[in-house]
Amino acid sequence: SELTKAGKFDITFTFKDGTEKKHTYELSEKSKSSEEYIGFDSSDAIFLITPDRFANGDPSNDIIEGLNETKIDRTDGYARHGGDLRGIINHLDYIEDLGYTAVWPTPVLMNNMHQGSYHGYAITDYHKVDPRFGTLEDYMELSSKLKDKGMKLIMDQVANHCGLEHWWMKDLPFKDWVNNQKNYEDNIDNWDWKSTINSNHRRTTNQDAYASSIDTKGNTDGWFVAGMPDLNQRNPFMATYIIQNSIWWIETLELGGIRQDTYPYPDKDFMSDWAGAIMNEYPNFSIVGEEWSYNPLLVAYWQDGHNNKDGYKSNLRSTMDFPMQKAIVDAFNEESWDNGLVKIYEGLANDFAYASPKDIMVFLDNHDMSRIHTQLNEDVVNTKMALGYLLCLPRIPQVYYGTEILMNDTAKPGDHGLIRTDFPGGWKGDKVNAFSGEGLSKDQKDMQSYLRKVLNYRKSSKAIHQGKTIHFAPFIATYFLFRIIDDEVVVVILNKNDEPGSLDLTRYSEIGLDGKTLRNIITDEKLIWKDSITFKSKGITILTTK
Ligand code: CA
């Protein structure tokens, strides 16, 4: 606060036997003012990375003796593969060149678990970088190198649960440090999935006016899985610990945003306090919370500014657009009379429910779901259409690493190991190198260059960042979306007709484009918007007046 000065002071711990131990604690000087912490927004495009699987920049840290998991096996989707922070740092030029402006690596803090430690969501020390990912200095270097490029680092944080091997589980400081703690302590000698009290995953209890107490408690207090103790944020010391930890990371890494895991599982009043404490300290910061729901009502509930009937104040700037993710996939997979495009038309119409649609994060897939190319049955044109549409929406788009080279999990859709496949070229000796293009197929190279063009156009497009949105009901298997600001109009046309054809433009005259010259951002071709437009085959056309 304003009253606290930077400096060092001693904390003295007195043990039961009367002995004392001193610890010198430092309150560091702030490196910049709170207002200078600018979070991600709709001008950004976010690159999501699973660090263990992107690039191994430092093979010397692959195995760290003394940790609980020391196996490295690239043929096992659930083992560690050796990717690390150095691997991301080494390839920032590639990410920047593609046109991304922000990077979200899944958690890289200590996960000293016996298995599955690669994914990072079972944190066993909230202040320590997992040495297999690198050091705190590496994490800081990643942040500062991103900043040099005008890019943002988003940290993936987990307030709901820790990993079972967290050091405090051996000597819990309170009787209520974790939820269902007595059950854990009673069964500690034979602890496994049978003895745990799991969350009932009834996430709607957060909003449901008719919810019973047992269901509400069952959602928030149950453990996510047996290996992830559920933190009790109603304990004020735990609450303060989590808030201070988040602020420590914001300051230490000069973050450009936080992604908060499993948002509907912790105590929701605490989540409001947590997000409120951060946004109060850093008014220009951004936090996105993960609520995996296809119901726009639930997504709307968590976004700050939404008028919730129960009076809940969220303080969360951004939520995740699972409803549009599903609508887009369904729209492209459907083969009905209107070719499914009405699904995205009506999906986007739900924006009236949101306090701020442009602050919602939208995506086609992520590290927890089947890759978009697999979800779209490996149809390259549909994948292009979905991506182009995504990047022009009034949203903050997030794209998963490897989408640009059509990475898929078609062999076993939804398999976590397969969704998080190694990025080719990230390991010494890889036969295919997606960074250099060596060994990529024609389709892969084409998708890389397509995404690069759309993302780089998006980077400076005020119409996409902040423009108003007008779309037209699907018509003869086509759908038109317009983004408009000042003299910049971006036109996105989705055409699902396989046969060549033309379409009368009279219907779109309210946009005022008649007689104007527009440029195709992919091919650079110019066309005059008049009378009609012709299509050669199924695909996406993105035009701009700029
Ligand atoms: Ca490594």
CSV table of N, CA and C in Angstrom, one decimal, residues 316-460:
chain,number,residue,atom,x,y,z
A,316,LEU,N,-13.7,-9.9,-13.0
A,316,LEU,CA,-12.9,-10.7,-14.1
A,316,LEU,C,-13.1,-10.0,-15.4
A,317,ARG,N,-12.1,-9.5,-16.1
A,317,ARG,CA,-12.3,-8.8,-17.3
A,317,ARG,C,-12.6,-9.8,-18.5
A,318,SER,N,-12.0,-11.0,-18.5
A,318,SER,CA,-12.2,-11.8,-19.6
A,318,SER,C,-12.7,-13.2,-19.2
A,319,THR,N,-13.5,-13.8,-20.0
A,319,THR,CA,-14.0,-15.2,-19.8
A,319,THR,C,-13.6,-15.9,-21.1
A,320,MET,N,-14.0,-17.2,-21.1
A,320,MET,CA,-13.6,-18.0,-22.3
A,320,MET,C,-14.8,-18.4,-23.1
A,321,ASP,N,-14.7,-18.3,-24.4
A,321,ASP,CA,-15.8,-18.4,-25.3
A,321,ASP,C,-16.0,-19.9,-25.8
A,322,PHE,N,-16.3,-20.8,-24.9
A,322,PHE,CA,-16.6,-22.2,-25.3
A,322,PHE,C,-17.8,-22.3,-26.1
A,323,PRO,N,-18.8,-21.4,-25.9
A,323,PRO,CA,-20.0,-21.5,-26.8
A,323,PRO,C,-19.7,-21.2,-28.2
A,324,MET,N,-18.9,-20.2,-28.5
A,324,MET,CA,-18.6,-19.9,-29.9
A,324,MET,C,-17.7,-21.0,-30.5
A,325,GLN,N,-16.8,-21.5,-29.6
A,325,GLN,CA,-15.9,-22.6,-30.1
A,325,GLN,C,-16.7,-23.7,-30.7
A,326,LYS,N,-17.7,-24.1,-29.9
A,326,LYS,CA,-18.6,-25.2,-30.3
A,326,LYS,C,-19.4,-24.8,-31.6
A,327,ALA,N,-19.9,-23.6,-31.6
A,327,ALA,CA,-20.8,-23.2,-32.7
A,327,ALA,C,-20.0,-23.2,-34.0
A,328,ILE,N,-18.7,-22.8,-33.9
A,328,ILE,CA,-17.9,-22.7,-35.1
A,328,ILE,C,-17.7,-24.1,-35.7
A,329,VAL,N,-17.3,-25.0,-34.8
A,329,VAL,CA,-17.0,-26.4,-35.2
A,329,VAL,C,-18.3,-27.0,-35.8
A,330,ASP,N,-19.4,-26.9,-35.1
A,330,ASP,CA,-20.7,-27.4,-35.6
A,330,ASP,C,-21.1,-26.8,-36.9
A,331,ALA,N,-20.8,-25.5,-37.1
A,331,ALA,CA,-21.2,-24.8,-38.3
A,331,ALA,C,-20.4,-25.4,-39.5
A,332,PHE,N,-19.1,-25.7,-39.3
A,332,PHE,CA,-18.4,-26.2,-40.5
A,332,PHE,C,-18.6,-27.7,-40.7
A,333,ASN,N,-18.9,-28.4,-39.7
A,333,ASN,CA,-19.1,-29.8,-39.9
A,333,ASN,C,-20.5,-30.2,-40.4
A,334,GLU,N,-21.5,-29.2,-40.3
A,334,GLU,CA,-22.8,-29.6,-40.7
A,334,GLU,C,-23.0,-29.5,-42.2
A,335,GLU,N,-23.8,-30.5,-42.7
A,335,GLU,CA,-24.0,-30.5,-44.2
A,335,GLU,C,-25.5,-30.4,-44.5
A,336,SER,N,-26.2,-29.5,-43.7
A,336,SER,CA,-27.7,-29.4,-43.9
A,336,SER,C,-28.0,-28.4,-45.1
A,337,TRP,N,-29.2,-28.1,-45.3
A,337,TRP,CA,-29.7,-27.2,-46.4
A,337,TRP,C,-29.0,-25.8,-46.3
A,338,ASP,N,-28.8,-25.3,-45.0
A,338,ASP,CA,-28.1,-24.0,-44.9
A,338,ASP,C,-26.7,-24.2,-44.6
A,339,ASN,N,-26.2,-25.4,-44.7
A,339,ASN,CA,-24.8,-25.7,-44.4
A,339,ASN,C,-24.3,-25.3,-43.0
A,340,GLY,N,-25.2,-25.2,-42.1
A,340,GLY,CA,-24.8,-25.0,-40.7
A,340,GLY,C,-24.3,-23.6,-40.3
A,341,LEU,N,-24.2,-22.7,-41.3
A,341,LEU,CA,-23.7,-21.4,-41.0
A,341,LEU,C,-24.6,-20.6,-40.1
A,342,VAL,N,-25.8,-21.0,-40.0
A,342,VAL,CA,-26.7,-20.3,-39.1
A,342,VAL,C,-26.3,-20.5,-37.6
A,343,LYS,N,-25.5,-21.6,-37.4
A,343,LYS,CA,-25.0,-21.9,-36.0
A,343,LYS,C,-24.1,-20.7,-35.6
A,344,ILE,N,-23.2,-20.3,-36.4
A,344,ILE,CA,-22.3,-19.2,-36.0
A,344,ILE,C,-23.1,-17.8,-36.0
A,345,TYR,N,-24.0,-17.7,-37.0
A,345,TYR,CA,-24.8,-16.5,-37.0
A,345,TYR,C,-25.6,-16.3,-35.7
A,346,GLU,N,-26.2,-17.4,-35.3
A,346,GLU,CA,-27.0,-17.3,-34.0
A,346,GLU,C,-26.1,-17.4,-32.8
A,347,GLY,N,-25.0,-18.0,-32.9
A,347,GLY,CA,-24.0,-18.0,-31.8
A,347,GLY,C,-23.5,-16.7,-31.5
A,348,LEU,N,-23.1,-15.9,-32.5
A,348,LEU,CA,-22.6,-14.6,-32.3
A,348,LEU,C,-23.8,-13.6,-31.9
A,349,ALA,N,-25.0,-14.0,-32.2
A,349,ALA,CA,-26.1,-13.1,-31.8
A,349,ALA,C,-26.3,-13.1,-30.3
A,350,ASN,N,-25.7,-14.2,-29.6
A,350,ASN,CA,-25.8,-14.2,-28.2
A,350,ASN,C,-24.9,-13.1,-27.5
A,351,ASP,N,-24.1,-12.4,-28.3
A,351,ASP,CA,-23.3,-11.3,-27.7
A,351,ASP,C,-24.1,-10.3,-26.9
A,352,PHE,N,-25.4,-10.2,-27.1
A,352,PHE,CA,-26.2,-9.2,-26.4
A,352,PHE,C,-26.2,-9.6,-24.9
A,353,ALA,N,-25.8,-10.8,-24.5
A,353,ALA,CA,-25.8,-11.2,-23.1
A,353,ALA,C,-24.6,-10.8,-22.4
A,354,TYR,N,-23.5,-10.4,-23.2
A,354,TYR,CA,-22.2,-10.1,-22.5
A,354,TYR,C,-22.0,-8.6,-22.2
A,355,ALA,N,-21.4,-8.4,-21.0
A,355,ALA,CA,-21.1,-7.0,-20.7
A,355,ALA,C,-20.1,-6.4,-21.6
A,356,SER,N,-19.1,-7.2,-22.1
A,356,SER,CA,-18.1,-6.7,-23.1
A,356,SER,C,-17.6,-7.9,-24.0
A,357,PRO,N,-18.3,-8.1,-25.1
A,357,PRO,CA,-17.9,-9.2,-26.0
A,357,PRO,C,-16.4,-9.1,-26.4
A,358,LYS,N,-15.9,-7.9,-26.7
A,358,LYS,CA,-14.6,-7.8,-27.2
A,358,LYS,C,-13.5,-8.2,-26.2
A,359,ASP,N,-13.9,-8.3,-24.9
A,359,ASP,CA,-12.9,-8.8,-23.9
A,359,ASP,C,-12.9,-10.3,-23.6
A,360,ILE,N,-13.8,-11.0,-24.3
A,360,ILE,CA,-13.9,-12.4,-24.1
A,360,ILE,C,-12.8,-13.1,-25.0
A,361,MET,N,-12.2,-14.2,-24.5
A,361,MET,CA,-11.2,-14.9,-25.3
A,361,MET,C,-11.9,-16.0,-26.1
A,362,VAL,N,-11.6,-16.0,-27.4
A,362,VAL,CA,-12.2,-17.1,-28.2
A,362,VAL,C,-11.1,-17.9,-28.8
A,363,PHE,N,-11.5,-19.2,-29.2
A,363,PHE,CA,-10.4,-20.1,-29.6
A,363,PHE,C,-11.2,-21.2,-30.4
A,364,LEU,N,-10.4,-22.0,-31.1
A,364,LEU,CA,-11.0,-23.2,-31.8
A,364,LEU,C,-10.7,-24.5,-31.1
A,365,ASP,N,-9.6,-24.4,-30.3
A,365,ASP,CA,-9.2,-25.6,-29.5
A,365,ASP,C,-8.2,-25.1,-28.5
A,366,ASN,N,-7.8,-26.0,-27.5
A,366,ASN,CA,-6.8,-25.7,-26.6
A,366,ASN,C,-6.1,-27.0,-26.1
A,367,HIS,N,-5.3,-26.9,-25.1
A,367,HIS,CA,-4.5,-28.0,-24.6
A,367,HIS,C,-5.4,-29.1,-24.0
A,368,ASP,N,-6.7,-28.9,-23.8
A,368,ASP,CA,-7.5,-29.9,-23.2
A,368,ASP,C,-8.5,-30.5,-24.1
A,369,MET,N,-8.6,-30.1,-25.4
A,369,MET,CA,-9.5,-30.6,-26.3
A,369,MET,C,-8.9,-31.0,-27.6
A,370,SER,N,-9.6,-31.9,-28.4
A,370,SER,CA,-9.1,-32.3,-29.7
A,370,SER,C,-8.7,-31.1,-30.5
A,371,ARG,N,-7.7,-31.3,-31.3
A,371,ARG,CA,-7.2,-30.2,-32.1
A,371,ARG,C,-8.2,-29.9,-33.2
A,372,ILE,N,-8.3,-28.6,-33.6
A,372,ILE,CA,-9.3,-28.1,-34.5
A,372,ILE,C,-9.3,-28.9,-35.8
A,373,HIS,N,-8.1,-29.2,-36.3
A,373,HIS,CA,-8.0,-29.9,-37.6
A,373,HIS,C,-8.7,-31.3,-37.5
A,374,THR,N,-8.5,-31.9,-36.4
A,374,THR,CA,-9.2,-33.2,-36.1
A,374,THR,C,-10.7,-33.0,-35.9
A,375,GLN,N,-11.1,-31.9,-35.2
A,375,GLN,CA,-12.5,-31.6,-34.9
A,375,GLN,C,-13.2,-31.4,-36.3
A,376,LEU,N,-12.5,-30.8,-37.2
A,376,LEU,CA,-13.1,-30.5,-38.5
A,376,LEU,C,-12.8,-31.6,-39.5
A,377,ASN,N,-12.5,-32.8,-39.0
A,377,ASN,CA,-12.3,-34.0,-39.9
A,377,ASN,C,-11.2,-33.8,-40.9
A,378,GLU,N,-10.2,-33.1,-40.5
A,378,GLU,CA,-9.0,-32.8,-41.4
A,378,GLU,C,-9.4,-32.2,-42.7
A,379,ASP,N,-10.4,-31.4,-42.7
A,379,ASP,CA,-10.8,-30.6,-43.9
A,379,ASP,C,-10.0,-29.3,-43.9
A,380,VAL,N,-9.0,-29.2,-44.8
A,380,VAL,CA,-8.1,-28.1,-44.7
A,380,VAL,C,-8.8,-26.7,-45.0
A,381,VAL,N,-9.7,-26.8,-45.9
A,381,VAL,CA,-10.5,-25.5,-46.3
A,381,VAL,C,-11.3,-25.1,-45.1
A,382,ASN,N,-12.0,-26.0,-44.5
A,382,ASN,CA,-12.8,-25.7,-43.3
A,382,ASN,C,-12.0,-25.2,-42.2
A,383,THR,N,-10.8,-25.7,-42.0
A,383,THR,CA,-9.9,-25.3,-40.9
A,383,THR,C,-9.5,-23.8,-41.2
A,384,LYS,N,-9.2,-23.5,-42.5
A,384,LYS,CA,-8.8,-22.1,-42.8
A,384,LYS,C,-10.0,-21.2,-42.6
A,385,MET,N,-11.2,-21.6,-43.0
A,385,MET,CA,-12.4,-20.8,-42.8
A,385,MET,C,-12.6,-20.5,-41.3
A,386,ALA,N,-12.5,-21.5,-40.5
A,386,ALA,CA,-12.8,-21.4,-39.1
A,386,ALA,C,-11.7,-20.4,-38.5
A,387,LEU,N,-10.5,-20.5,-38.9
A,387,LEU,CA,-9.4,-19.7,-38.3
A,387,LEU,C,-9.6,-18.2,-38.7
A,388,GLY,N,-9.8,-18.0,-40.0
A,388,GLY,CA,-10.0,-16.7,-40.5
A,388,GLY,C,-11.2,-16.0,-39.8
A,389,TYR,N,-12.3,-16.7,-39.7
A,389,TYR,CA,-13.4,-16.1,-39.0
A,389,TYR,C,-13.1,-15.8,-37.6
A,390,LEU,N,-12.4,-16.7,-36.9
A,390,LEU,CA,-12.0,-16.5,-35.5
A,390,LEU,C,-11.3,-15.2,-35.3
A,391,LEU,N,-10.3,-15.0,-36.2
A,391,LEU,CA,-9.4,-13.9,-36.0
A,391,LEU,C,-10.0,-12.5,-36.3
A,392,CYS,N,-11.2,-12.5,-36.9
A,392,CYS,CA,-11.9,-11.3,-37.2
A,392,CYS,C,-13.1,-11.0,-36.3
A,393,LEU,N,-13.3,-11.9,-35.4
A,393,LEU,CA,-14.4,-11.7,-34.4
A,393,LEU,C,-14.2,-10.5,-33.4
A,394,PRO,N,-15.2,-9.9,-32.9
A,394,PRO,CA,-15.0,-9.0,-31.8
A,394,PRO,C,-14.6,-9.7,-30.5
A,395,ARG,N,-13.4,-10.1,-30.4
A,395,ARG,CA,-12.9,-11.0,-29.3
A,395,ARG,C,-11.4,-10.9,-29.2
A,396,ILE,N,-10.9,-11.6,-28.2
A,396,ILE,CA,-9.4,-11.8,-28.1
A,396,ILE,C,-9.2,-13.2,-28.5
A,397,PRO,N,-8.6,-13.4,-29.7
A,397,PRO,CA,-8.4,-14.8,-30.2
A,397,PRO,C,-7.2,-15.5,-29.6
A,398,GLN,N,-7.3,-16.8,-29.3
A,398,GLN,CA,-6.2,-17.6,-28.8
A,398,GLN,C,-6.1,-18.8,-29.8
A,399,VAL,N,-4.9,-19.1,-30.2
A,399,VAL,CA,-4.6,-20.2,-31.1
A,399,VAL,C,-3.6,-21.1,-30.5
A,400,TYR,N,-3.8,-22.4,-30.6
A,400,TYR,CA,-2.9,-23.4,-30.0
A,400,TYR,C,-1.7,-23.7,-30.9
A,401,TYR,N,-0.5,-23.8,-30.3
A,401,TYR,CA,0.7,-24.1,-31.1
A,401,TYR,C,0.5,-25.2,-32.0
A,402,GLY,N,1.1,-25.1,-33.2
A,402,GLY,CA,1.0,-26.2,-34.2
A,402,GLY,C,-0.3,-26.2,-35.0
A,403,THR,N,-1.2,-25.4,-34.7
A,403,THR,CA,-2.4,-25.2,-35.6
A,403,THR,C,-2.0,-24.8,-36.9
A,404,GLU,N,-0.9,-24.0,-37.0
A,404,GLU,CA,-0.4,-23.4,-38.2
A,404,GLU,C,0.2,-24.5,-39.1
A,405,ILE,N,0.5,-25.7,-38.6
A,405,ILE,CA,1.0,-26.8,-39.4
A,405,ILE,C,0.0,-27.9,-39.4
A,406,LEU,N,-1.3,-27.6,-39.1
A,406,LEU,CA,-2.3,-28.6,-39.1
A,406,LEU,C,-2.1,-29.8,-38.2
A,407,MET,N,-1.4,-29.6,-37.1
A,407,MET,CA,-1.2,-30.7,-36.1
A,407,MET,C,-2.6,-31.2,-35.7
A,408,ASN,N,-2.6,-32.5,-35.5
A,408,ASN,CA,-3.9,-33.2,-35.3
A,408,ASN,C,-3.8,-34.3,-34.3
A,409,ASP,N,-4.9,-34.8,-33.8
A,409,ASP,CA,-4.9,-36.0,-32.9
A,409,ASP,C,-5.9,-37.0,-33.4
A,410,THR,N,-5.9,-37.1,-34.7
A,410,THR,CA,-6.9,-37.9,-35.4
A,410,THR,C,-6.8,-39.4,-35.0
A,411,ALA,N,-5.5,-39.8,-34.7
A,411,ALA,CA,-5.3,-41.2,-34.4
A,411,ALA,C,-6.1,-41.7,-33.2
A,412,LYS,N,-6.3,-40.7,-32.2
A,412,LYS,CA,-7.1,-41.0,-31.0
A,412,LYS,C,-7.7,-39.7,-30.5
A,413,PRO,N,-8.8,-39.2,-31.1
A,413,PRO,CA,-9.2,-37.9,-30.9
A,413,PRO,C,-9.5,-37.6,-29.4
A,414,GLY,N,-8.9,-36.5,-28.9
A,414,GLY,CA,-9.1,-36.1,-27.5
A,414,GLY,C,-8.1,-36.6,-26.5
A,415,ASP,N,-7.2,-37.5,-27.0
A,415,ASP,CA,-6.2,-38.1,-26.1
A,415,ASP,C,-5.2,-37.0,-25.8
A,416,HIS,N,-5.1,-36.7,-24.5
A,416,HIS,CA,-4.2,-35.6,-24.0
A,416,HIS,C,-2.8,-35.7,-24.5
A,417,GLY,N,-2.2,-36.9,-24.5
A,417,GLY,CA,-0.9,-37.0,-25.0
A,417,GLY,C,-0.7,-36.6,-26.4
A,418,LEU,N,-1.7,-36.9,-27.2
A,418,LEU,CA,-1.7,-36.7,-28.6
A,418,LEU,C,-2.0,-35.2,-29.0
A,419,ILE,N,-2.9,-34.6,-28.1
A,419,ILE,CA,-3.2,-33.2,-28.3
A,419,ILE,C,-2.0,-32.3,-28.1
A,420,ARG,N,-1.1,-32.8,-27.2
A,420,ARG,CA,0.1,-32.1,-26.8
A,420,ARG,C,1.3,-32.7,-27.5
A,421,THR,N,1.2,-33.0,-28.8
A,421,THR,CA,2.3,-33.6,-29.5
A,421,THR,C,3.5,-32.6,-29.6
A,422,ASP,N,4.7,-33.2,-29.7
A,422,ASP,CA,5.9,-32.4,-29.9
A,422,ASP,C,5.8,-31.6,-31.2
A,423,PHE,N,6.2,-30.3,-31.1
A,423,PHE,CA,6.3,-29.4,-32.3
A,423,PHE,C,7.5,-29.8,-33.1
A,424,PRO,N,7.3,-30.2,-34.4
A,424,PRO,CA,8.5,-30.7,-35.1
A,424,PRO,C,9.5,-29.6,-35.3
A,425,GLY,N,10.7,-29.9,-35.1
A,425,GLY,CA,11.8,-29.0,-35.2
A,425,GLY,C,12.3,-28.4,-33.8
A,426,GLY,N,11.5,-28.8,-32.8
A,426,GLY,CA,11.8,-28.3,-31.4
A,426,GLY,C,12.9,-29.2,-30.8
A,427,TRP,N,13.2,-30.3,-31.4
A,427,TRP,CA,14.1,-31.2,-30.8
A,427,TRP,C,15.3,-31.5,-31.8
A,428,LYS,N,16.5,-31.5,-31.3
A,428,LYS,CA,17.6,-31.8,-32.2
A,428,LYS,C,17.4,-33.1,-32.9
A,429,GLY,N,17.6,-33.1,-34.2
A,429,GLY,CA,17.5,-34.4,-34.9
A,429,GLY,C,16.1,-34.6,-35.5
A,430,ASP,N,15.1,-33.7,-35.2
A,430,ASP,CA,13.8,-33.9,-35.8
A,430,ASP,C,13.9,-33.9,-37.3
A,431,LYS,N,13.2,-34.8,-38.0
A,431,LYS,CA,13.3,-34.9,-39.5
A,431,LYS,C,12.5,-33.7,-40.1
A,432,VAL,N,11.4,-33.4,-39.5
A,432,VAL,CA,10.6,-32.2,-40.0
A,432,VAL,C,10.9,-31.0,-39.1
A,433,ASN,N,11.1,-29.9,-39.7
A,433,ASN,CA,11.4,-28.7,-38.9
A,433,ASN,C,10.4,-27.6,-39.3
A,434,ALA,N,9.4,-27.4,-38.5
A,434,ALA,CA,8.3,-26.4,-38.8
A,434,ALA,C,8.8,-24.9,-38.7
A,435,PHE,N,9.9,-24.8,-37.9
A,435,PHE,CA,10.5,-23.4,-37.8
A,435,PHE,C,11.1,-23.0,-39.1
A,436,SER,N,11.8,-23.9,-39.7
A,436,SER,CA,12.5,-23.6,-41.0
A,436,SER,C,11.7,-23.9,-42.2
A,437,GLY,N,10.6,-24.8,-42.0
A,437,GLY,CA,9.8,-25.2,-43.1
A,437,GLY,C,10.3,-26.5,-43.7
A,438,GLU,N,11.4,-27.0,-43.3
A,438,GLU,CA,12.0,-28.2,-43.8
A,438,GLU,C,11.1,-29.4,-43.6
A,439,GLY,N,10.7,-30.1,-44.6
A,439,GLY,CA,10.0,-31.4,-44.5
A,439,GLY,C,8.5,-31.2,-44.3
A,440,LEU,N,8.0,-29.9,-44.3
A,440,LEU,CA,6.6,-29.7,-44.2
A,440,LEU,C,5.9,-30.0,-45.5
A,441,SER,N,4.6,-30.4,-45.5
A,441,SER,CA,3.8,-30.7,-46.7
A,441,SER,C,3.4,-29.4,-47.3
A,442,LYS,N,2.8,-29.4,-48.5
A,442,LYS,CA,2.3,-28.2,-49.1
A,442,LYS,C,1.2,-27.6,-48.3
A,443,ASP,N,0.3,-28.5,-47.9
A,443,ASP,CA,-0.8,-28.0,-47.0
A,443,ASP,C,-0.4,-27.3,-45.8
A,444,GLN,N,0.6,-27.9,-45.1
A,444,GLN,CA,1.2,-27.3,-43.9
A,444,GLN,C,1.8,-25.9,-44.2
A,445,LYS,N,2.6,-25.8,-45.2
A,445,LYS,CA,3.2,-24.5,-45.6
A,445,LYS,C,2.2,-23.5,-45.9
A,446,ASP,N,1.2,-23.9,-46.6
A,446,ASP,CA,0.1,-23.0,-47.1
A,446,ASP,C,-0.6,-22.5,-45.8
A,447,MET,N,-0.9,-23.4,-44.9
A,447,MET,CA,-1.6,-22.9,-43.7
A,447,MET,C,-0.8,-22.0,-42.9
A,448,GLN,N,0.5,-22.2,-42.8
A,448,GLN,CA,1.4,-21.4,-42.1
A,448,GLN,C,1.4,-20.0,-42.7
A,449,SER,N,1.5,-19.9,-44.0
A,449,SER,CA,1.5,-18.6,-44.6
A,449,SER,C,0.2,-17.9,-44.6
A,450,TYR,N,-0.9,-18.7,-44.6
A,450,TYR,CA,-2.3,-18.1,-44.5
A,450,TYR,C,-2.4,-17.5,-43.1
A,451,LEU,N,-2.1,-18.2,-42.1
A,451,LEU,CA,-2.2,-17.7,-40.7
A,451,LEU,C,-1.4,-16.4,-40.5
A,452,ARG,N,-0.1,-16.5,-41.1
A,452,ARG,CA,0.8,-15.4,-40.9
A,452,ARG,C,0.2,-14.1,-41.6
A,453,LYS,N,-0.5,-14.3,-42.7
A,453,LYS,CA,-1.1,-13.1,-43.4
A,453,LYS,C,-2.2,-12.6,-42.6
A,454,VAL,N,-3.1,-13.4,-42.1
A,454,VAL,CA,-4.3,-12.9,-41.4
A,454,VAL,C,-3.9,-12.3,-40.1
A,455,LEU,N,-3.0,-13.0,-39.3
A,455,LEU,CA,-2.6,-12.5,-38.0
A,455,LEU,C,-1.8,-11.2,-38.2
A,456,ASN,N,-1.0,-11.0,-39.2
A,456,ASN,CA,-0.2,-9.8,-39.4
A,456,ASN,C,-1.1,-8.7,-39.8
A,457,TYR,N,-2.2,-9.0,-40.6
A,457,TYR,CA,-3.1,-7.9,-40.9
A,457,TYR,C,-3.9,-7.5,-39.6
A,458,ARG,N,-4.3,-8.5,-38.9
A,458,ARG,CA,-5.0,-8.3,-37.7
A,458,ARG,C,-4.3,-7.3,-36.7
A,459,LYS,N,-3.0,-7.5,-36.7
A,459,LYS,CA,-2.1,-6.8,-35.7
A,459,LYS,C,-2.4,-5.3,-35.8
A,460,SER,N,-2.6,-4.7,-37.0
A,460,SER,CA,-2.8,-3.3,-37.1
A,460,SER,C,-4.2,-2.9,-37.5
